[in-house]
Amino acid sequence: MRTLRTLVLLTFIPWLASCADTGYYLQSVGGHLRMMTAARPIATWLADESVAPALKQRLMLAERIRRFAVTDLQLPDNASYQRYADLRRRSVVWNVVAAPAFSLTLKTWCFPVAGCVGYRGYFNEDEAHAEALALQREGLETSVYGVPAYSTLGWLNWAGGDPLLNTFIHYPEGELARMIFHELAHQVLYVKGDTLFNESFATAVERLGGERWLSVQGSALARKEYAEFDARRRQLRALSRATRTRLDEIYKQNKPPAPVTIEQVAMKKAAMQDFRDDYARLRSSWGGYAGYDAWVAGANNAAFAAQAAYDELVPAFETLFERQGRDWQRFYDAVRQLAKMPAAERIRVLEQTTTEHLSG
């Protein structure tokens, strides 16, 4: 493992040397190395008599899901998700997102591999909140949220790849499958600097793949559990999408250098209150489920904009999948062709695909 650490550090040092924010990059490298050090092959965990039977069952389920990802979804077959690590915390990293008080455009940070993205991740939750507080002092709205997994985009498969983690291994079966499919999708394609395209593509793969897994591999209980959870998620996302649209219309009236008006402040306040009132009514139909309460309580421009990256283009990707005859390889090839286009053009083509599908 010492050799592995050395190799990984040698990989990252050229980046660190070129970056002013060396402290941030050091915490990123250090956090990732600690995760890799904690990871052991699944076979080792299964052979360990001290490991709880429940965890062993989940690891075996994850193995089956990974095989399905390769054989049925044509996702990469490599070192990723063949090891497991217990990080003894609830999230692997905490992301900080920020946006102006009257805009749904995320602040971006630029990184050597990922390009410019609308979030900044920390392996320490306190450091994430400290960054958020500093951004708030600049007048930005911020949101900090825990992330159960992230992808190294296949760059570190030579060093063991992305491991399964305690942060998501006990998810319901359908959600566990979606998580693995989502992260592997990033290894199929990642466009530097285009968070919306990347996350919407991976989310489409996870949704389509998750439904396929449950239909051919899942138990009746797993399908029922997933259907209930996904119905709530779709309802919340529809409500959030409607609120984003409303806020965007309000913000369009305030293009710099025009000052924010009292009327706009009041309209924004009313939109946010309506969002929370509508959520309360929605929640009352969920039989006591409170899983989204914290997110709704802290929802702001940053939170809405971050969520948009994960679902804004998903319908378009799902339509593209149908257009390719539900053939995974053809779908991936079509997405790769889109990725070669300038950002604005690929978004236009994707949106046009959806419009033509609806009109046809």
mmCIF file of N, CA, C and O in Angstrom, residues 267-346:
data_model
loop_
_atom_site.group_PDB
_atom_site.id
_atom_site.type_symbol
_atom_site.label_atom_id
_atom_site.label_comp_id
_atom_site.label_asym_id
_atom_site.label_seq_id
_atom_site.Cartn_x
_atom_site.Cartn_y
_atom_site.Cartn_z
ATOM 1 N N MET A 267 -41.485 38.593 -4.692
ATOM 2 C CA MET A 267 -41.862 37.467 -5.553
ATOM 3 C C MET A 267 -41.029 36.226 -5.229
ATOM 4 O O MET A 267 -41.549 35.108 -5.198
ATOM 5 N N LYS A 268 -39.759 36.416 -4.990
ATOM 6 C CA LYS A 268 -38.902 35.279 -4.625
ATOM 7 C C LYS A 268 -39.359 34.683 -3.293
ATOM 8 O O LYS A 268 -39.449 33.450 -3.151
ATOM 9 N N LYS A 269 -39.620 35.526 -2.330
ATOM 10 C CA LYS A 269 -40.068 35.051 -1.021
ATOM 11 C C LYS A 269 -41.359 34.255 -1.152
ATOM 12 O O LYS A 269 -41.521 33.190 -0.533
ATOM 13 N N ALA A 270 -42.281 34.747 -1.986
ATOM 14 C CA ALA A 270 -43.555 34.055 -2.182
ATOM 15 C C ALA A 270 -43.348 32.702 -2.868
ATOM 16 O O ALA A 270 -43.982 31.702 -2.508
ATOM 17 N N ALA A 271 -42.449 32.659 -3.848
ATOM 18 C CA ALA A 271 -42.178 31.403 -4.557
ATOM 19 C C ALA A 271 -41.601 30.357 -3.614
ATOM 20 O O ALA A 271 -41.980 29.172 -3.663
ATOM 21 N N MET A 272 -40.694 30.784 -2.736
ATOM 22 C CA MET A 272 -40.081 29.832 -1.801
ATOM 23 C C MET A 272 -41.099 29.358 -0.765
ATOM 24 O O MET A 272 -41.101 28.185 -0.391
ATOM 25 N N GLN A 273 -41.975 30.257 -0.340
ATOM 26 C CA GLN A 273 -42.993 29.850 0.629
ATOM 27 C C GLN A 273 -43.988 28.881 -0.013
ATOM 28 O O GLN A 273 -44.394 27.885 0.609
ATOM 29 N N ASP A 274 -44.366 29.149 -1.241
ATOM 30 C CA ASP A 274 -45.276 28.247 -1.953
ATOM 31 C C ASP A 274 -44.631 26.867 -2.122
ATOM 32 O O ASP A 274 -45.301 25.832 -2.002
ATOM 33 N N PHE A 275 -43.336 26.866 -2.404
ATOM 34 C CA PHE A 275 -42.620 25.598 -2.543
ATOM 35 C C PHE A 275 -42.727 24.780 -1.255
ATOM 36 O O PHE A 275 -43.043 23.572 -1.297
ATOM 37 N N ARG A 276 -42.484 25.404 -0.137
ATOM 38 C CA ARG A 276 -42.518 24.677 1.136
ATOM 39 C C ARG A 276 -43.950 24.284 1.518
ATOM 40 O O ARG A 276 -44.176 23.214 2.078
ATOM 41 N N ASP A 277 -44.919 25.129 1.201
ATOM 42 C CA ASP A 277 -46.318 24.780 1.470
ATOM 43 C C ASP A 277 -46.749 23.596 0.601
ATOM 44 O O ASP A 277 -47.425 22.674 1.081
ATOM 45 N N ASP A 278 -46.357 23.620 -0.668
ATOM 46 C CA ASP A 278 -46.701 22.516 -1.571
ATOM 47 C C ASP A 278 -46.023 21.227 -1.125
ATOM 48 O O ASP A 278 -46.609 20.143 -1.221
ATOM 49 N N TYR A 279 -44.795 21.353 -0.636
ATOM 50 C CA TYR A 279 -44.094 20.160 -0.137
ATOM 51 C C TYR A 279 -44.811 19.589 1.080
ATOM 52 O O TYR A 279 -44.959 18.359 1.204
ATOM 53 N N ALA A 280 -45.269 20.454 1.969
ATOM 54 C CA ALA A 280 -45.971 19.981 3.169
ATOM 55 C C ALA A 280 -47.213 19.183 2.772
ATOM 56 O O ALA A 280 -47.510 18.139 3.376
ATOM 57 N N ARG A 281 -47.936 19.659 1.767
ATOM 58 C CA ARG A 281 -49.112 18.917 1.304
ATOM 59 C C ARG A 281 -48.701 17.591 0.659
ATOM 60 O O ARG A 281 -49.363 16.562 0.861
ATOM 61 N N LEU A 282 -47.626 17.630 -0.099
ATOM 62 C CA LEU A 282 -47.133 16.412 -0.730
ATOM 63 C C LEU A 282 -46.690 15.402 0.324
ATOM 64 O O LEU A 282 -47.027 14.220 0.256
ATOM 65 N N ARG A 283 -45.974 15.872 1.309
ATOM 66 C CA ARG A 283 -45.470 15.006 2.375
ATOM 67 C C ARG A 283 -46.597 14.317 3.131
ATOM 68 O O ARG A 283 -46.465 13.176 3.584
ATOM 69 N N SER A 284 -47.711 15.021 3.281
ATOM 70 C CA SER A 284 -48.832 14.455 4.035
ATOM 71 C C SER A 284 -49.412 13.217 3.359
ATOM 72 O O SER A 284 -50.101 12.414 3.996
ATOM 73 N N SER A 285 -49.121 13.047 2.063
ATOM 74 C CA SER A 285 -49.627 11.879 1.341
ATOM 75 C C SER A 285 -48.630 10.715 1.352
ATOM 76 O O SER A 285 -48.892 9.674 0.763
ATOM 77 N N TRP A 286 -47.506 10.903 2.023
ATOM 78 C CA TRP A 286 -46.434 9.908 2.013
ATOM 79 C C TRP A 286 -46.417 8.995 3.242
ATOM 80 O O TRP A 286 -45.453 8.264 3.458
ATOM 81 N N GLY A 287 -47.431 9.080 4.033
ATOM 82 C CA GLY A 287 -47.511 8.169 5.171
ATOM 83 C C GLY A 287 -46.420 8.345 6.210
ATOM 84 O O GLY A 287 -45.971 7.379 6.821
ATOM 85 N N GLY A 288 -45.984 9.585 6.413
ATOM 86 C CA GLY A 288 -44.996 9.846 7.447
ATOM 87 C C GLY A 288 -43.561 9.869 6.958
ATOM 88 O O GLY A 288 -42.640 10.126 7.748
ATOM 89 N N TYR A 289 -43.310 9.615 5.674
ATOM 90 C CA TYR A 289 -41.939 9.643 5.158
ATOM 91 C C TYR A 289 -41.394 11.065 5.246
ATOM 92 O O TYR A 289 -42.018 12.011 4.775
ATOM 93 N N ALA A 290 -40.205 11.203 5.872
ATOM 94 C CA ALA A 290 -39.651 12.533 6.117
ATOM 95 C C ALA A 290 -38.242 12.687 5.533
ATOM 96 O O ALA A 290 -37.501 13.595 5.911
ATOM 97 N N GLY A 291 -37.876 11.829 4.603
ATOM 98 C CA GLY A 291 -36.509 11.812 4.090
ATOM 99 C C GLY A 291 -36.056 13.071 3.384
ATOM 100 O O GLY A 291 -34.848 13.310 3.258
ATOM 101 N N TYR A 292 -36.987 13.897 2.908
ATOM 102 C CA TYR A 292 -36.614 15.106 2.183
ATOM 103 C C TYR A 292 -36.773 16.374 3.023
ATOM 104 O O TYR A 292 -36.537 17.480 2.521
ATOM 105 N N ASP A 293 -37.179 16.228 4.263
ATOM 106 C CA ASP A 293 -37.457 17.395 5.100
ATOM 107 C C ASP A 293 -36.265 18.337 5.210
ATOM 108 O O ASP A 293 -36.401 19.560 5.068
ATOM 109 N N ALA A 294 -35.087 17.780 5.475
ATOM 110 C CA ALA A 294 -33.904 18.619 5.677
ATOM 111 C C ALA A 294 -33.542 19.364 4.397
ATOM 112 O O ALA A 294 -33.200 20.558 4.426
ATOM 113 N N TRP A 295 -33.636 18.679 3.251
ATOM 114 C CA TRP A 295 -33.301 19.336 1.987
ATOM 115 C C TRP A 295 -34.264 20.481 1.703
ATOM 116 O O TRP A 295 -33.843 21.576 1.312
ATOM 117 N N VAL A 296 -35.541 20.249 1.923
ATOM 118 C CA VAL A 296 -36.544 21.280 1.657
ATOM 119 C C VAL A 296 -36.354 22.466 2.595
ATOM 120 O O VAL A 296 -36.445 23.628 2.177
ATOM 121 N N ALA A 297 -36.052 22.188 3.855
ATOM 122 C CA ALA A 297 -35.867 23.271 4.822
ATOM 123 C C ALA A 297 -34.704 24.178 4.416
ATOM 124 O O ALA A 297 -34.750 25.390 4.633
ATOM 125 N N GLY A 298 -33.672 23.612 3.814
ATOM 126 C CA GLY A 298 -32.510 24.403 3.433
ATOM 127 C C GLY A 298 -32.473 24.784 1.965
ATOM 128 O O GLY A 298 -31.471 25.339 1.492
ATOM 129 N N ALA A 299 -33.536 24.491 1.222
ATOM 130 C CA ALA A 299 -33.540 24.748 -0.219
ATOM 131 C C ALA A 299 -33.346 26.229 -0.521
ATOM 132 O O ALA A 299 -33.954 27.095 0.106
ATOM 133 N N ASN A 300 -32.494 26.503 -1.486
ATOM 134 C CA ASN A 300 -32.239 27.863 -1.948
ATOM 135 C C ASN A 300 -31.742 27.793 -3.384
ATOM 136 O O ASN A 300 -31.792 26.726 -4.016
ATOM 137 N N ASN A 301 -31.268 28.895 -3.921
ATOM 138 C CA ASN A 301 -30.810 28.900 -5.314
ATOM 139 C C ASN A 301 -29.735 27.856 -5.571
ATOM 140 O O ASN A 301 -29.733 27.191 -6.609
ATOM 141 N N ALA A 302 -28.802 27.729 -4.643
ATOM 142 C CA ALA A 302 -27.700 26.781 -4.821
ATOM 143 C C ALA A 302 -28.218 25.351 -4.858
ATOM 144 O O ALA A 302 -27.810 24.538 -5.692
ATOM 145 N N ALA A 303 -29.106 25.025 -3.939
ATOM 146 C CA ALA A 303 -29.644 23.665 -3.872
ATOM 147 C C ALA A 303 -30.468 23.340 -5.121
ATOM 148 O O ALA A 303 -30.354 22.247 -5.690
ATOM 149 N N PHE A 304 -31.304 24.282 -5.556
ATOM 150 C CA PHE A 304 -32.115 24.049 -6.757
ATOM 151 C C PHE A 304 -31.234 23.876 -7.995
ATOM 152 O O PHE A 304 -31.461 23.005 -8.834
ATOM 153 N N ALA A 305 -30.218 24.720 -8.126
ATOM 154 C CA ALA A 305 -29.347 24.656 -9.302
ATOM 155 C C ALA A 305 -28.543 23.365 -9.317
ATOM 156 O O ALA A 305 -28.333 22.769 -10.381
ATOM 157 N N ALA A 306 -28.096 22.920 -8.156
ATOM 158 C CA ALA A 306 -27.340 21.660 -8.092
ATOM 159 C C ALA A 306 -28.222 20.483 -8.488
ATOM 160 O O ALA A 306 -27.790 19.583 -9.215
ATOM 161 N N GLN A 307 -29.469 20.490 -8.033
ATOM 162 C CA GLN A 307 -30.380 19.403 -8.386
ATOM 163 C C GLN A 307 -30.668 19.393 -9.883
ATOM 164 O O GLN A 307 -30.787 18.328 -10.507
ATOM 165 N N ALA A 308 -30.747 20.576 -10.486
ATOM 166 C CA ALA A 308 -31.051 20.667 -11.913
ATOM 167 C C ALA A 308 -30.033 19.917 -12.754
ATOM 168 O O ALA A 308 -30.368 19.324 -13.782
ATOM 169 N N ALA A 309 -28.771 19.920 -12.318
ATOM 170 C CA ALA A 309 -27.721 19.241 -13.081
ATOM 171 C C ALA A 309 -27.982 17.752 -13.205
ATOM 172 O O ALA A 309 -27.554 17.117 -14.171
ATOM 173 N N TYR A 310 -28.694 17.195 -12.230
ATOM 174 C CA TYR A 310 -28.916 15.756 -12.212
ATOM 175 C C TYR A 310 -30.194 15.328 -12.928
ATOM 176 O O TYR A 310 -30.392 14.132 -13.144
ATOM 177 N N ASP A 311 -31.057 16.244 -13.278
ATOM 178 C CA ASP A 311 -32.297 15.789 -13.917
ATOM 179 C C ASP A 311 -32.780 16.637 -15.091
ATOM 180 O O ASP A 311 -33.735 16.259 -15.768
ATOM 181 N N GLU A 312 -32.111 17.748 -15.383
ATOM 182 C CA GLU A 312 -32.612 18.655 -16.414
ATOM 183 C C GLU A 312 -32.681 17.984 -17.790
ATOM 184 O O GLU A 312 -33.651 18.151 -18.530
ATOM 185 N N LEU A 313 -31.654 17.220 -18.156
ATOM 186 C CA LEU A 313 -31.592 16.619 -19.492
ATOM 187 C C LEU A 313 -31.922 15.125 -19.494
ATOM 188 O O LEU A 313 -31.814 14.475 -20.536
ATOM 189 N N VAL A 314 -32.323 14.593 -18.365
ATOM 190 C CA VAL A 314 -32.589 13.152 -18.278
ATOM 191 C C VAL A 314 -33.670 12.716 -19.269
ATOM 192 O O VAL A 314 -33.489 11.704 -19.973
ATOM 193 N N PRO A 315 -34.814 13.410 -19.374
ATOM 194 C CA PRO A 315 -35.818 12.978 -20.360
ATOM 195 C C PRO A 315 -35.262 12.904 -21.775
ATOM 196 O O PRO A 315 -35.625 12.011 -22.552
ATOM 197 N N ALA A 316 -34.372 13.838 -22.121
ATOM 198 C CA ALA A 316 -33.793 13.839 -23.470
ATOM 199 C C ALA A 316 -32.906 12.618 -23.678
ATOM 200 O O ALA A 316 -32.945 11.980 -24.741
ATOM 201 N N PHE A 317 -32.118 12.264 -22.674
ATOM 202 C CA PHE A 317 -31.273 11.074 -22.791
ATOM 203 C C PHE A 317 -32.125 9.800 -22.847
ATOM 204 O O PHE A 317 -31.800 8.855 -23.584
ATOM 205 N N GLU A 318 -33.200 9.773 -22.091
ATOM 206 C CA GLU A 318 -34.081 8.604 -22.126
ATOM 207 C C GLU A 318 -34.729 8.461 -23.504
ATOM 208 O O GLU A 318 -34.876 7.347 -24.018
ATOM 209 N N THR A 319 -35.099 9.596 -24.106
ATOM 210 C CA THR A 319 -35.656 9.556 -25.455
ATOM 211 C C THR A 319 -34.612 9.080 -26.454
ATOM 212 O O THR A 319 -34.912 8.285 -27.363
ATOM 213 N N LEU A 320 -33.390 9.534 -26.301
ATOM 214 C CA LEU A 320 -32.306 9.107 -27.184
ATOM 215 C C LEU A 320 -32.090 7.600 -27.083
ATOM 216 O O LEU A 320 -31.852 6.926 -28.093
ATOM 217 N N PHE A 321 -32.196 7.062 -25.868
ATOM 218 C CA PHE A 321 -32.064 5.619 -25.660
ATOM 219 C C PHE A 321 -33.140 4.864 -26.441
ATOM 220 O O PHE A 321 -32.862 3.847 -27.101
ATOM 221 N N GLU A 322 -34.370 5.366 -26.385
ATOM 222 C CA GLU A 322 -35.465 4.741 -27.135
ATOM 223 C C GLU A 322 -35.198 4.831 -28.641
ATOM 224 O O GLU A 322 -35.443 3.875 -29.388
ATOM 225 N N ARG A 323 -34.698 5.980 -29.075
ATOM 226 C CA ARG A 323 -34.412 6.188 -30.499
ATOM 227 C C ARG A 323 -33.330 5.234 -31.004
ATOM 228 O O ARG A 323 -33.263 4.949 -32.210
ATOM 229 N N GLN A 324 -32.472 4.778 -30.108
ATOM 230 C CA GLN A 324 -31.410 3.841 -30.490
ATOM 231 C C GLN A 324 -31.836 2.388 -30.289
ATOM 232 O O GLN A 324 -30.996 1.480 -30.201
ATOM 233 N N GLY A 325 -33.153 2.184 -30.237
ATOM 234 C CA GLY A 325 -33.681 0.828 -30.126
ATOM 235 C C GLY A 325 -33.407 0.163 -28.793
ATOM 236 O O GLY A 325 -33.387 -1.074 -28.707
ATOM 237 N N ARG A 326 -33.195 0.976 -27.755
ATOM 238 C CA ARG A 326 -32.874 0.469 -26.417
ATOM 239 C C ARG A 326 -31.628 -0.419 -26.455
ATOM 240 O O ARG A 326 -31.463 -1.318 -25.631
ATOM 241 N N ASP A 327 -30.759 -0.124 -27.387
ATOM 242 C CA ASP A 327 -29.482 -0.834 -27.508
ATOM 243 C C ASP A 327 -28.419 0.004 -26.791
ATOM 244 O O ASP A 327 -28.137 1.138 -27.191
ATOM 245 N N TRP A 328 -27.830 -0.559 -25.751
ATOM 246 C CA TRP A 328 -26.923 0.219 -24.909
ATOM 247 C C TRP A 328 -25.704 0.723 -25.667
ATOM 248 O O TRP A 328 -25.321 1.885 -25.534
ATOM 249 N N GLN A 329 -25.090 -0.133 -26.465
ATOM 250 C CA GLN A 329 -23.880 0.298 -27.157
ATOM 251 C C GLN A 329 -24.172 1.388 -28.169
ATOM 252 O O GLN A 329 -23.417 2.358 -28.300
ATOM 253 N N ARG A 330 -25.287 1.260 -28.887
ATOM 254 C CA ARG A 330 -25.677 2.303 -29.826
ATOM 255 C C ARG A 330 -25.978 3.612 -29.086
ATOM 256 O O ARG A 330 -25.648 4.700 -29.577
ATOM 257 N N PHE A 331 -26.590 3.497 -27.936
ATOM 258 C CA PHE A 331 -26.886 4.669 -27.114
ATOM 259 C C PHE A 331 -25.599 5.364 -26.694
ATOM 260 O O PHE A 331 -25.455 6.590 -26.837
ATOM 261 N N TYR A 332 -24.648 4.601 -26.175
ATOM 262 C CA TYR A 332 -23.380 5.196 -25.759
ATOM 263 C C TYR A 332 -22.666 5.848 -26.938
ATOM 264 O O TYR A 332 -22.084 6.934 -26.806
ATOM 265 N N ASP A 333 -22.696 5.197 -28.083
ATOM 266 C CA ASP A 333 -22.051 5.766 -29.269
ATOM 267 C C ASP A 333 -22.712 7.087 -29.660
ATOM 268 O O ASP A 333 -22.028 8.051 -30.044
ATOM 269 N N ALA A 334 -24.042 7.137 -29.562
ATOM 270 C CA ALA A 334 -24.767 8.367 -29.898
ATOM 271 C C ALA A 334 -24.405 9.494 -28.924
ATOM 272 O O ALA A 334 -24.247 10.654 -29.327
ATOM 273 N N VAL A 335 -24.272 9.146 -27.656
ATOM 274 C CA VAL A 335 -23.899 10.150 -26.653
ATOM 275 C C VAL A 335 -22.472 10.634 -26.900
ATOM 276 O O VAL A 335 -22.170 11.821 -26.743
ATOM 277 N N ARG A 336 -21.595 9.723 -27.286
ATOM 278 C CA ARG A 336 -20.211 10.129 -27.595
ATOM 279 C C ARG A 336 -20.186 11.115 -28.764
ATOM 280 O O ARG A 336 -19.369 12.044 -28.783
ATOM 281 N N GLN A 337 -21.054 10.910 -29.737
ATOM 282 C CA GLN A 337 -21.119 11.839 -30.860
ATOM 283 C C GLN A 337 -21.586 13.214 -30.385
ATOM 284 O O GLN A 337 -21.069 14.243 -30.831
ATOM 285 N N LEU A 338 -22.557 13.237 -29.488
ATOM 286 C CA LEU A 338 -23.018 14.506 -28.925
ATOM 287 C C LEU A 338 -21.884 15.201 -28.178
ATOM 288 O O LEU A 338 -21.740 16.426 -28.243
ATOM 289 N N ALA A 339 -21.078 14.420 -27.473
ATOM 290 C CA ALA A 339 -20.005 14.982 -26.663
ATOM 291 C C ALA A 339 -18.956 15.698 -27.510
ATOM 292 O O ALA A 339 -18.230 16.568 -27.010
ATOM 293 N N LYS A 340 -18.880 15.360 -28.777
ATOM 294 C CA LYS A 340 -17.906 16.000 -29.668
ATOM 295 C C LYS A 340 -18.358 17.390 -30.107
ATOM 296 O O LYS A 340 -17.556 18.167 -30.616
ATOM 297 N N MET A 341 -19.635 17.689 -29.903
ATOM 298 C CA MET A 341 -20.177 18.980 -30.329
ATOM 299 C C MET A 341 -19.856 20.061 -29.298
ATOM 300 O O MET A 341 -19.595 19.769 -28.127
ATOM 301 N N PRO A 342 -19.898 21.323 -29.702
ATOM 302 C CA PRO A 342 -19.814 22.416 -28.726
ATOM 303 C C PRO A 342 -20.959 22.286 -27.717
ATOM 304 O O PRO A 342 -22.041 21.766 -28.053
ATOM 305 N N ALA A 343 -20.740 22.748 -26.519
ATOM 306 C CA ALA A 343 -21.709 22.547 -25.434
ATOM 307 C C ALA A 343 -23.112 23.005 -25.800
ATOM 308 O O ALA A 343 -24.092 22.278 -25.601
ATOM 309 N N ALA A 344 -23.239 24.207 -26.328
ATOM 310 C CA ALA A 344 -24.567 24.739 -26.643
ATOM 311 C C ALA A 344 -25.260 23.894 -27.707
ATOM 312 O O ALA A 344 -26.476 23.674 -27.641
ATOM 313 N N GLU A 345 -24.492 23.396 -28.674
ATOM 314 C CA GLU A 345 -25.092 22.618 -29.749
ATOM 315 C C GLU A 345 -25.585 21.268 -29.253
ATOM 316 O O GLU A 345 -26.667 20.819 -29.646
ATOM 317 N N ARG A 346 -24.804 20.594 -28.390
ATOM 318 C CA ARG A 346 -25.258 19.278 -27.932
ATOM 319 C C ARG A 346 -26.510 19.394 -27.067
ATOM 320 O O ARG A 346 -27.379 18.526 -27.098
#
